[in-house]
Amino acid sequence: APEVKGAGGAGDCGSSVPRCFPKRGEGEPAASTQWWVLLVQLLPMCVVLPVRRIMTWLCYAYLWLRLMEYGLDRFPALLASLCFTKALASVVFPLIAIALKWLVIGKYTAGRYPLWGSYYCRWWVMDKTFLILGRGVFRSSSGMLTLYYRLMGAKIGRRCQIAKTAEIGEYDLLIIEDDTVMDACWARPFCLDQGEMVLEKIHIGRHCSISTKSSVAPGAIVPPGTCIGPLSSSYEMHDSVRSNRDTCRPAFR
């Protein structure tokens, strides 16, 4: 069986990850009150969210006026413009989020990074941007959701079932093999440790199941066939039993 690593608790989270201090060397982390740090933190609220709403309203108003010009009554034109704008937004905004991820971050790289440094700030801005832009049409089915994660850089095998409410991020550091099912769990290769941001790969083997409200922490390697029960974590993989798969909702109709 592959080596089983820890689940990200205080004191051992990312302990095997080498230090990575882009451009700053192994000095003190940047101050959270520096002007450029504060400016970066305003970007999601003052730029991304307003632009999203402005684009939505402009599209809606333009379509409404154009449909009325073509002879459609006011109320049917209103409904048609609302429906079309909603459908268009559910496709366009997730694609914008995917493009921004590759432009701003590129590939997430495992390592330790100082808080409020350049890499941390870019990670923080994109994390909030993903929340604002949403997953739209990619939430319509498990297959579409899997496609979204793959476009973000995750390596996901065939016949995997991932719940819409599963908390997944830092996609390039996530490997999920064939026939794995994941309920409303937490599987993010990110944590904080000793005043630093830690990114470390998560590898989930074949035929695994992660039940609701369970955590797979940074650095965890989940062996094939492991079934983590509800309200558990990758620290407790030694308690895994096959019957835990029966509590994972995506595993059955």
PDB file of C-alpha atoms in Angstrom:
ATOM      1  CA  ALA A   1       0.000   0.000   0.000  1.00  0.00           C
ATOM      2  CA  PRO A   2       1.212   3.544  -0.636  1.00  0.00           C
ATOM      3  CA  GLU A   3       2.533   5.615   2.195  1.00  0.00           C
ATOM      4  CA  VAL A   4      -0.173   7.258   4.287  1.00  0.00           C
ATOM      5  CA  LYS A   5       0.607  10.827   5.215  1.00  0.00           C
ATOM      6  CA  GLY A   6      -1.014  13.091   7.761  1.00  0.00           C
ATOM      7  CA  ALA A   7      -4.213  15.033   7.378  1.00  0.00           C
ATOM      8  CA  GLY A   8      -3.078  18.573   7.932  1.00  0.00           C
ATOM      9  CA  GLY A   9      -3.307  19.194  11.655  1.00  0.00           C
ATOM     10  CA  ALA A  10      -1.381  21.933  13.415  1.00  0.00           C
ATOM     11  CA  GLY A  11       2.266  21.079  13.699  1.00  0.00           C
ATOM     12  CA  ASP A  12       2.494  18.517  10.885  1.00  0.00           C
ATOM     13  CA  CYS A  13       0.553  20.072   8.006  1.00  0.00           C
ATOM     14  CA  GLY A  14       2.785  20.001   4.976  1.00  0.00           C
ATOM     15  CA  SER A  15       5.796  18.978   7.043  1.00  0.00           C
ATOM     16  CA  SER A  16       7.290  17.147   4.049  1.00  0.00           C
ATOM     17  CA  VAL A  17       6.942  20.132   1.723  1.00  0.00           C
ATOM     18  CA  PRO A  18      10.161  22.024   0.867  1.00  0.00           C
ATOM     19  CA  ARG A  19      10.250  25.739   1.526  1.00  0.00           C
ATOM     20  CA  CYS A  20       9.374  27.856  -1.510  1.00  0.00           C
ATOM     21  CA  PHE A  21       9.789  31.600  -1.083  1.00  0.00           C
ATOM     22  CA  PRO A  22       9.338  33.185  -4.527  1.00  0.00           C
ATOM     23  CA  LYS A  23      11.503  36.292  -4.988  1.00  0.00           C
ATOM     24  CA  ARG A  24      11.666  37.079  -1.252  1.00  0.00           C
ATOM     25  CA  GLY A  25      14.176  34.565   0.019  1.00  0.00           C
ATOM     26  CA  GLU A  26      13.736  33.061   3.476  1.00  0.00           C
ATOM     27  CA  GLY A  27      12.915  36.359   5.132  1.00  0.00           C
ATOM     28  CA  GLU A  28       9.961  37.639   7.081  1.00  0.00           C
ATOM     29  CA  PRO A  29       6.518  37.389   5.455  1.00  0.00           C
ATOM     30  CA  ALA A  30       5.031  40.553   4.010  1.00  0.00           C
ATOM     31  CA  ALA A  31       2.900  42.714   6.301  1.00  0.00           C
ATOM     32  CA  SER A  32      -0.852  42.370   5.863  1.00  0.00           C
ATOM     33  CA  THR A  33      -1.209  46.166   6.122  1.00  0.00           C
ATOM     34  CA  GLN A  34       1.033  47.059   3.178  1.00  0.00           C
ATOM     35  CA  TRP A  35      -0.822  49.239   0.679  1.00  0.00           C
ATOM     36  CA  TRP A  36      -0.446  46.830  -2.246  1.00  0.00           C
ATOM     37  CA  VAL A  37      -1.718  43.907  -0.141  1.00  0.00           C
ATOM     38  CA  LEU A  38      -4.801  45.892   0.882  1.00  0.00           C
ATOM     39  CA  LEU A  39      -5.327  46.931  -2.744  1.00  0.00           C
ATOM     40  CA  VAL A  40      -5.155  43.316  -3.924  1.00  0.00           C
ATOM     41  CA  GLN A  41      -7.745  42.293  -1.337  1.00  0.00           C
ATOM     42  CA  LEU A  42     -10.158  44.875  -2.751  1.00  0.00           C
ATOM     43  CA  LEU A  43     -10.034  43.438  -6.274  1.00  0.00           C
ATOM     44  CA  PRO A  44     -12.729  40.737  -5.880  1.00  0.00           C
ATOM     45  CA  MET A  45     -15.191  43.105  -4.188  1.00  0.00           C
ATOM     46  CA  CYS A  46     -14.446  46.287  -6.143  1.00  0.00           C
ATOM     47  CA  VAL A  47     -13.620  44.881  -9.589  1.00  0.00           C
ATOM     48  CA  VAL A  48     -14.720  41.268 -10.173  1.00  0.00           C
ATOM     49  CA  LEU A  49     -18.170  41.460  -8.548  1.00  0.00           C
ATOM     50  CA  PRO A  50     -19.167  44.833 -10.092  1.00  0.00           C
ATOM     51  CA  VAL A  51     -17.955  43.749 -13.549  1.00  0.00           C
ATOM     52  CA  ARG A  52     -19.965  40.533 -13.275  1.00  0.00           C
ATOM     53  CA  ARG A  53     -23.138  42.424 -12.363  1.00  0.00           C
ATOM     54  CA  ILE A  54     -22.622  45.147 -14.973  1.00  0.00           C
ATOM     55  CA  MET A  55     -22.101  42.583 -17.739  1.00  0.00           C
ATOM     56  CA  THR A  56     -25.225  40.690 -16.650  1.00  0.00           C
ATOM     57  CA  TRP A  57     -27.437  43.781 -16.543  1.00  0.00           C
ATOM     58  CA  LEU A  58     -26.134  45.186 -19.837  1.00  0.00           C
ATOM     59  CA  CYS A  59     -26.793  41.876 -21.583  1.00  0.00           C
ATOM     60  CA  TYR A  60     -30.270  41.655 -20.048  1.00  0.00           C
ATOM     61  CA  ALA A  61     -31.233  45.253 -20.939  1.00  0.00           C
ATOM     62  CA  TYR A  62     -29.839  45.023 -24.486  1.00  0.00           C
ATOM     63  CA  LEU A  63     -31.733  41.805 -25.216  1.00  0.00           C
ATOM     64  CA  TRP A  64     -34.950  43.178 -23.721  1.00  0.00           C
ATOM     65  CA  LEU A  65     -34.824  46.278 -25.931  1.00  0.00           C
ATOM     66  CA  ARG A  66     -33.874  44.340 -29.040  1.00  0.00           C
ATOM     67  CA  LEU A  67     -36.684  41.808 -28.570  1.00  0.00           C
ATOM     68  CA  MET A  68     -39.233  44.624 -28.197  1.00  0.00           C
ATOM     69  CA  GLU A  69     -37.874  46.222 -31.364  1.00  0.00           C
ATOM     70  CA  TYR A  70     -38.573  42.961 -33.175  1.00  0.00           C
ATOM     71  CA  GLY A  71     -42.234  43.195 -32.121  1.00  0.00           C
ATOM     72  CA  LEU A  72     -42.327  41.035 -29.006  1.00  0.00           C
ATOM     73  CA  ASP A  73     -44.578  42.343 -26.225  1.00  0.00           C
ATOM     74  CA  ARG A  74     -42.969  43.952 -23.193  1.00  0.00           C
ATOM     75  CA  PHE A  75     -43.557  41.148 -20.657  1.00  0.00           C
ATOM     76  CA  PRO A  76     -42.641  38.174 -22.914  1.00  0.00           C
ATOM     77  CA  ALA A  77     -39.543  40.094 -23.999  1.00  0.00           C
ATOM     78  CA  LEU A  78     -38.642  40.611 -20.337  1.00  0.00           C
ATOM     79  CA  LEU A  79     -38.972  36.892 -19.552  1.00  0.00           C
ATOM     80  CA  ALA A  80     -37.050  35.856 -22.661  1.00  0.00           C
ATOM     81  CA  SER A  81     -34.191  38.267 -21.935  1.00  0.00           C
ATOM     82  CA  LEU A  82     -33.973  37.108 -18.302  1.00  0.00           C
ATOM     83  CA  CYS A  83     -33.869  33.427 -19.286  1.00  0.00           C
ATOM     84  CA  PHE A  84     -31.321  33.939 -22.043  1.00  0.00           C
ATOM     85  CA  THR A  85     -29.090  36.118 -19.851  1.00  0.00           C
ATOM     86  CA  LYS A  86     -29.176  33.546 -17.066  1.00  0.00           C
ATOM     87  CA  ALA A  87     -28.274  30.740 -19.461  1.00  0.00           C
ATOM     88  CA  LEU A  88     -25.488  32.773 -21.065  1.00  0.00           C
ATOM     89  CA  ALA A  89     -24.027  33.799 -17.699  1.00  0.00           C
ATOM     90  CA  SER A  90     -23.975  30.185 -16.493  1.00  0.00           C
ATOM     91  CA  VAL A  91     -21.690  29.328 -19.423  1.00  0.00           C
ATOM     92  CA  VAL A  92     -19.570  32.469 -19.842  1.00  0.00           C
ATOM     93  CA  PHE A  93     -18.598  33.254 -16.240  1.00  0.00           C
ATOM     94  CA  PRO A  94     -17.210  29.785 -15.372  1.00  0.00           C
ATOM     95  CA  LEU A  95     -15.177  29.865 -18.597  1.00  0.00           C
ATOM     96  CA  ILE A  96     -13.836  33.295 -17.606  1.00  0.00           C
ATOM     97  CA  ALA A  97     -12.874  31.841 -14.210  1.00  0.00           C
ATOM     98  CA  ILE A  98     -10.999  28.998 -15.909  1.00  0.00           C
ATOM     99  CA  ALA A  99      -9.151  31.427 -18.190  1.00  0.00           C
ATOM    100  CA  LEU A 100      -8.232  33.715 -15.277  1.00  0.00           C
ATOM    101  CA  LYS A 101      -6.919  30.756 -13.297  1.00  0.00           C
ATOM    102  CA  TRP A 102      -4.426  29.903 -16.034  1.00  0.00           C
ATOM    103  CA  LEU A 103      -3.482  33.558 -16.596  1.00  0.00           C
ATOM    104  CA  VAL A 104      -3.015  34.572 -12.953  1.00  0.00           C
ATOM    105  CA  ILE A 105      -1.829  31.365 -11.268  1.00  0.00           C
ATOM    106  CA  GLY A 106      -0.954  28.962 -14.040  1.00  0.00           C
ATOM    107  CA  LYS A 107      -0.332  25.628 -12.334  1.00  0.00           C
ATOM    108  CA  TYR A 108      -0.533  25.430  -8.579  1.00  0.00           C
ATOM    109  CA  THR A 109       2.887  24.367  -7.320  1.00  0.00           C
ATOM    110  CA  ALA A 110       3.474  22.417  -4.120  1.00  0.00           C
ATOM    111  CA  GLY A 111       5.535  24.224  -1.513  1.00  0.00           C
ATOM    112  CA  ARG A 112       5.577  26.665   1.395  1.00  0.00           C
ATOM    113  CA  TYR A 113       4.869  30.314   0.719  1.00  0.00           C
ATOM    114  CA  PRO A 114       4.950  33.358   3.036  1.00  0.00           C
ATOM    115  CA  LEU A 115       1.619  34.893   3.949  1.00  0.00           C
ATOM    116  CA  TRP A 116       0.803  38.102   2.056  1.00  0.00           C
ATOM    117  CA  GLY A 117       3.545  37.427  -0.451  1.00  0.00           C
ATOM    118  CA  SER A 118       2.978  37.575  -4.210  1.00  0.00           C
ATOM    119  CA  TYR A 119       1.955  33.922  -4.585  1.00  0.00           C
ATOM    120  CA  TYR A 120      -0.351  34.006  -1.572  1.00  0.00           C
ATOM    121  CA  CYS A 121      -2.095  37.158  -2.801  1.00  0.00           C
ATOM    122  CA  ARG A 122      -2.648  35.670  -6.247  1.00  0.00           C
ATOM    123  CA  TRP A 123      -4.030  32.507  -4.651  1.00  0.00           C
ATOM    124  CA  TRP A 124      -6.342  34.580  -2.428  1.00  0.00           C
ATOM    125  CA  VAL A 125      -7.695  36.720  -5.282  1.00  0.00           C
ATOM    126  CA  MET A 126      -8.414  33.690  -7.469  1.00  0.00           C
ATOM    127  CA  ASP A 127     -10.052  31.799  -4.600  1.00  0.00           C
ATOM    128  CA  LYS A 128     -12.550  34.657  -4.143  1.00  0.00           C
ATOM    129  CA  THR A 129     -12.951  35.074  -7.904  1.00  0.00           C
ATOM    130  CA  PHE A 130     -14.003  31.434  -8.247  1.00  0.00           C
ATOM    131  CA  LEU A 131     -16.675  32.007  -5.592  1.00  0.00           C
ATOM    132  CA  ILE A 132     -18.005  35.127  -7.335  1.00  0.00           C
ATOM    133  CA  LEU A 133     -18.056  33.705 -10.867  1.00  0.00           C
ATOM    134  CA  GLY A 134     -19.379  30.313  -9.766  1.00  0.00           C
ATOM    135  CA  ARG A 135     -19.514  27.043 -11.684  1.00  0.00           C
ATOM    136  CA  GLY A 136     -22.743  27.781 -13.569  1.00  0.00           C
ATOM    137  CA  VAL A 137     -23.753  25.122 -16.066  1.00  0.00           C
ATOM    138  CA  PHE A 138     -20.969  22.862 -14.832  1.00  0.00           C
ATOM    139  CA  ARG A 139     -23.054  22.191 -11.705  1.00  0.00           C
ATOM    140  CA  SER A 140     -25.813  20.600 -13.795  1.00  0.00           C
ATOM    141  CA  SER A 141     -24.427  17.057 -13.547  1.00  0.00           C
ATOM    142  CA  SER A 142     -21.564  15.072 -12.096  1.00  0.00           C
ATOM    143  CA  GLY A 143     -20.032  14.695 -15.564  1.00  0.00           C
ATOM    144  CA  MET A 144     -20.060  18.441 -16.196  1.00  0.00           C
ATOM    145  CA  LEU A 145     -18.593  19.100 -12.752  1.00  0.00           C
ATOM    146  CA  THR A 146     -15.795  16.624 -13.446  1.00  0.00           C
ATOM    147  CA  LEU A 147     -15.133  18.405 -16.753  1.00  0.00           C
ATOM    148  CA  TYR A 148     -14.872  21.744 -14.910  1.00  0.00           C
ATOM    149  CA  TYR A 149     -12.295  20.338 -12.482  1.00  0.00           C
ATOM    150  CA  ARG A 150     -10.310  18.832 -15.356  1.00  0.00           C
ATOM    151  CA  LEU A 151     -10.288  22.162 -17.183  1.00  0.00           C
ATOM    152  CA  MET A 152      -8.955  23.698 -13.977  1.00  0.00           C
ATOM    153  CA  GLY A 153      -6.077  21.207 -14.001  1.00  0.00           C
ATOM    154  CA  ALA A 154      -7.240  18.350 -11.753  1.00  0.00           C
ATOM    155  CA  LYS A 155      -6.438  14.769 -12.771  1.00  0.00           C
ATOM    156  CA  ILE A 156      -9.692  12.819 -12.399  1.00  0.00           C
ATOM    157  CA  GLY A 157     -10.188   9.270 -13.618  1.00  0.00           C
ATOM    158  CA  ARG A 158     -13.170   7.625 -15.283  1.00  0.00           C
ATOM    159  CA  ARG A 159     -16.561   6.970 -13.681  1.00  0.00           C
ATOM    160  CA  CYS A 160     -15.860   9.257 -10.726  1.00  0.00           C
ATOM    161  CA  GLN A 161     -18.824  10.798  -8.919  1.00  0.00           C
ATOM    162  CA  ILE A 162     -18.225  14.080  -7.083  1.00  0.00           C
ATOM    163  CA  ALA A 163     -20.988  15.850  -5.177  1.00  0.00           C
ATOM    164  CA  LYS A 164     -21.768  19.452  -6.096  1.00  0.00           C
ATOM    165  CA  THR A 165     -21.217  20.428  -2.463  1.00  0.00           C
ATOM    166  CA  ALA A 166     -17.730  18.894  -2.253  1.00  0.00           C
ATOM    167  CA  GLU A 167     -15.105  21.519  -1.384  1.00  0.00           C
ATOM    168  CA  ILE A 168     -12.292  21.109  -3.903  1.00  0.00           C
ATOM    169  CA  GLY A 169      -9.555  23.546  -4.875  1.00  0.00           C
ATOM    170  CA  GLU A 170      -5.898  23.936  -5.910  1.00  0.00           C
ATOM    171  CA  TYR A 171      -6.822  21.655  -8.770  1.00  0.00           C
ATOM    172  CA  ASP A 172      -3.389  20.895 -10.239  1.00  0.00           C
ATOM    173  CA  LEU A 173      -2.378  19.234  -6.962  1.00  0.00           C
ATOM    174  CA  LEU A 174      -5.379  16.889  -6.901  1.00  0.00           C
ATOM    175  CA  ILE A 175      -5.298  13.349  -8.330  1.00  0.00           C
ATOM    176  CA  ILE A 176      -8.463  11.235  -8.166  1.00  0.00           C
ATOM    177  CA  GLU A 177      -8.318   7.793  -9.764  1.00  0.00           C
ATOM    178  CA  ASP A 178     -11.070   5.714 -11.421  1.00  0.00           C
ATOM    179  CA  ASP A 179     -14.404   4.797  -9.756  1.00  0.00           C
ATOM    180  CA  THR A 180     -13.950   7.094  -6.755  1.00  0.00           C
ATOM    181  CA  VAL A 181     -16.997   8.739  -5.160  1.00  0.00           C
ATOM    182  CA  MET A 182     -16.897  11.879  -3.033  1.00  0.00           C
ATOM    183  CA  ASP A 183     -19.770  13.289  -0.986  1.00  0.00           C
ATOM    184  CA  ALA A 184     -19.945  16.780   0.577  1.00  0.00           C
ATOM    185  CA  CYS A 185     -16.383  16.507   1.831  1.00  0.00           C
ATOM    186  CA  TRP A 186     -13.301  18.717   2.025  1.00  0.00           C
ATOM    187  CA  ALA A 187     -10.375  17.825  -0.263  1.00  0.00           C
ATOM    188  CA  ARG A 188      -8.115  20.828  -0.723  1.00  0.00           C
ATOM    189  CA  PRO A 189      -4.303  20.706  -0.968  1.00  0.00           C
ATOM    190  CA  PHE A 190      -4.113  23.990   1.006  1.00  0.00           C
ATOM    191  CA  CYS A 191      -3.507  24.709   4.672  1.00  0.00           C
ATOM    192  CA  LEU A 192      -1.674  27.134   6.963  1.00  0.00           C
ATOM    193  CA  ASP A 193       1.244  25.948   9.060  1.00  0.00           C
ATOM    194  CA  GLN A 194       3.684  27.896  11.210  1.00  0.00           C
ATOM    195  CA  GLY A 195       2.698  31.206   9.651  1.00  0.00           C
ATOM    196  CA  GLU A 196       3.044  29.984   6.081  1.00  0.00           C
ATOM    197  CA  MET A 197       0.743  28.849   3.289  1.00  0.00           C
ATOM    198  CA  VAL A 198       1.331  25.199   2.451  1.00  0.00           C
ATOM    199  CA  LEU A 199       0.314  23.533  -0.819  1.00  0.00           C
ATOM    200  CA  GLU A 200       0.825  19.772  -1.069  1.00  0.00           C
ATOM    201  CA  LYS A 201      -0.576  17.115  -3.395  1.00  0.00           C
ATOM    202  CA  ILE A 202      -3.556  14.912  -2.569  1.00  0.00           C
ATOM    203  CA  HIS A 203      -3.715  11.495  -4.218  1.00  0.00           C
ATOM    204  CA  ILE A 204      -6.921   9.446  -3.916  1.00  0.00           C
ATOM    205  CA  GLY A 205      -6.692   5.916  -5.290  1.00  0.00           C
ATOM    206  CA  ARG A 206      -9.136   3.750  -7.244  1.00  0.00           C
ATOM    207  CA  HIS A 207     -12.500   2.639  -5.825  1.00  0.00           C
ATOM    208  CA  CYS A 208     -12.268   5.000  -2.846  1.00  0.00           C
ATOM    209  CA  SER A 209     -15.190   6.777  -1.194  1.00  0.00           C
ATOM    210  CA  ILE A 210     -15.133   9.930   0.924  1.00  0.00           C
ATOM    211  CA  SER A 211     -18.351  10.409   2.896  1.00  0.00           C
ATOM    212  CA  THR A 212     -20.047  13.619   3.954  1.00  0.00           C
ATOM    213  CA  LYS A 213     -18.285  16.121   6.221  1.00  0.00           C
ATOM    214  CA  SER A 214     -14.983  14.269   6.009  1.00  0.00           C
ATOM    215  CA  SER A 215     -11.611  15.814   5.205  1.00  0.00           C
ATOM    216  CA  VAL A 216      -8.757  14.715   2.985  1.00  0.00           C
ATOM    217  CA  ALA A 217      -5.879  16.924   3.989  1.00  0.00           C
ATOM    218  CA  PRO A 218      -2.809  18.221   2.139  1.00  0.00           C
ATOM    219  CA  GLY A 219      -0.223  15.511   1.544  1.00  0.00           C
ATOM    220  CA  ALA A 220      -2.658  12.638   2.072  1.00  0.00           C
ATOM    221  CA  ILE A 221      -2.283   9.544  -0.092  1.00  0.00           C
ATOM    222  CA  VAL A 222      -5.479   7.517   0.132  1.00  0.00           C
ATOM    223  CA  PRO A 223      -4.794   3.870  -0.822  1.00  0.00           C
ATOM    224  CA  PRO A 224      -7.073   2.137  -3.369  1.00  0.00           C
ATOM    225  CA  GLY A 225     -10.313   0.810  -1.919  1.00  0.00           C
ATOM    226  CA  THR A 226     -10.267   3.085   1.143  1.00  0.00           C
ATOM    227  CA  CYS A 227     -13.742   4.110   2.338  1.00  0.00           C
ATOM    228  CA  ILE A 228     -13.632   7.057   4.734  1.00  0.00           C
ATOM    229  CA  GLY A 229     -16.811   7.321   6.780  1.00  0.00           C
ATOM    230  CA  PRO A 230     -18.861  10.429   7.655  1.00  0.00           C
ATOM    231  CA  LEU A 231     -17.372  13.036  10.008  1.00  0.00           C
ATOM    232  CA  SER A 232     -13.924  11.516   9.609  1.00  0.00           C
ATOM    233  CA  SER A 233     -10.617  12.423   7.979  1.00  0.00           C
ATOM    234  CA  SER A 234      -7.565  11.028   6.250  1.00  0.00           C
ATOM    235  CA  TYR A 235      -6.014  10.663   9.714  1.00  0.00           C
ATOM    236  CA  GLU A 236      -8.424   7.781  10.329  1.00  0.00           C
ATOM    237  CA  MET A 237      -7.894   5.697   7.208  1.00  0.00           C
ATOM    238  CA  HIS A 238      -6.884   2.754   9.406  1.00  0.00           C
ATOM    239  CA  ASP A 239     -10.552   2.593  10.507  1.00  0.00           C
ATOM    240  CA  SER A 240     -11.764   2.292   6.922  1.00  0.00           C
ATOM    241  CA  VAL A 241     -14.329  -0.451   6.295  1.00  0.00           C
ATOM    242  CA  ARG A 242     -16.152  -1.307   3.079  1.00  0.00           C
ATOM    243  CA  SER A 243     -19.546  -0.547   4.641  1.00  0.00           C
ATOM    244  CA  ASN A 244     -18.589   3.149   4.814  1.00  0.00           C
ATOM    245  CA  ARG A 245     -19.220   3.311   1.067  1.00  0.00           C
ATOM    246  CA  ASP A 246     -22.920   2.764   1.786  1.00  0.00           C
ATOM    247  CA  THR A 247     -23.003   6.165   3.540  1.00  0.00           C
ATOM    248  CA  CYS A 248     -21.551   8.031   0.540  1.00  0.00           C
ATOM    249  CA  ARG A 249     -24.573   9.416  -1.316  1.00  0.00           C
ATOM    250  CA  PRO A 250     -23.045   9.737  -4.815  1.00  0.00           C
ATOM    251  CA  ALA A 251     -22.342   5.975  -4.696  1.00  0.00           C
ATOM    252  CA  PHE A 252     -26.022   5.094  -5.100  1.00  0.00           C
ATOM    253  CA  ARG A 253     -29.084   6.484  -6.867  1.00  0.00           C
TER     254      ARG A 253
END
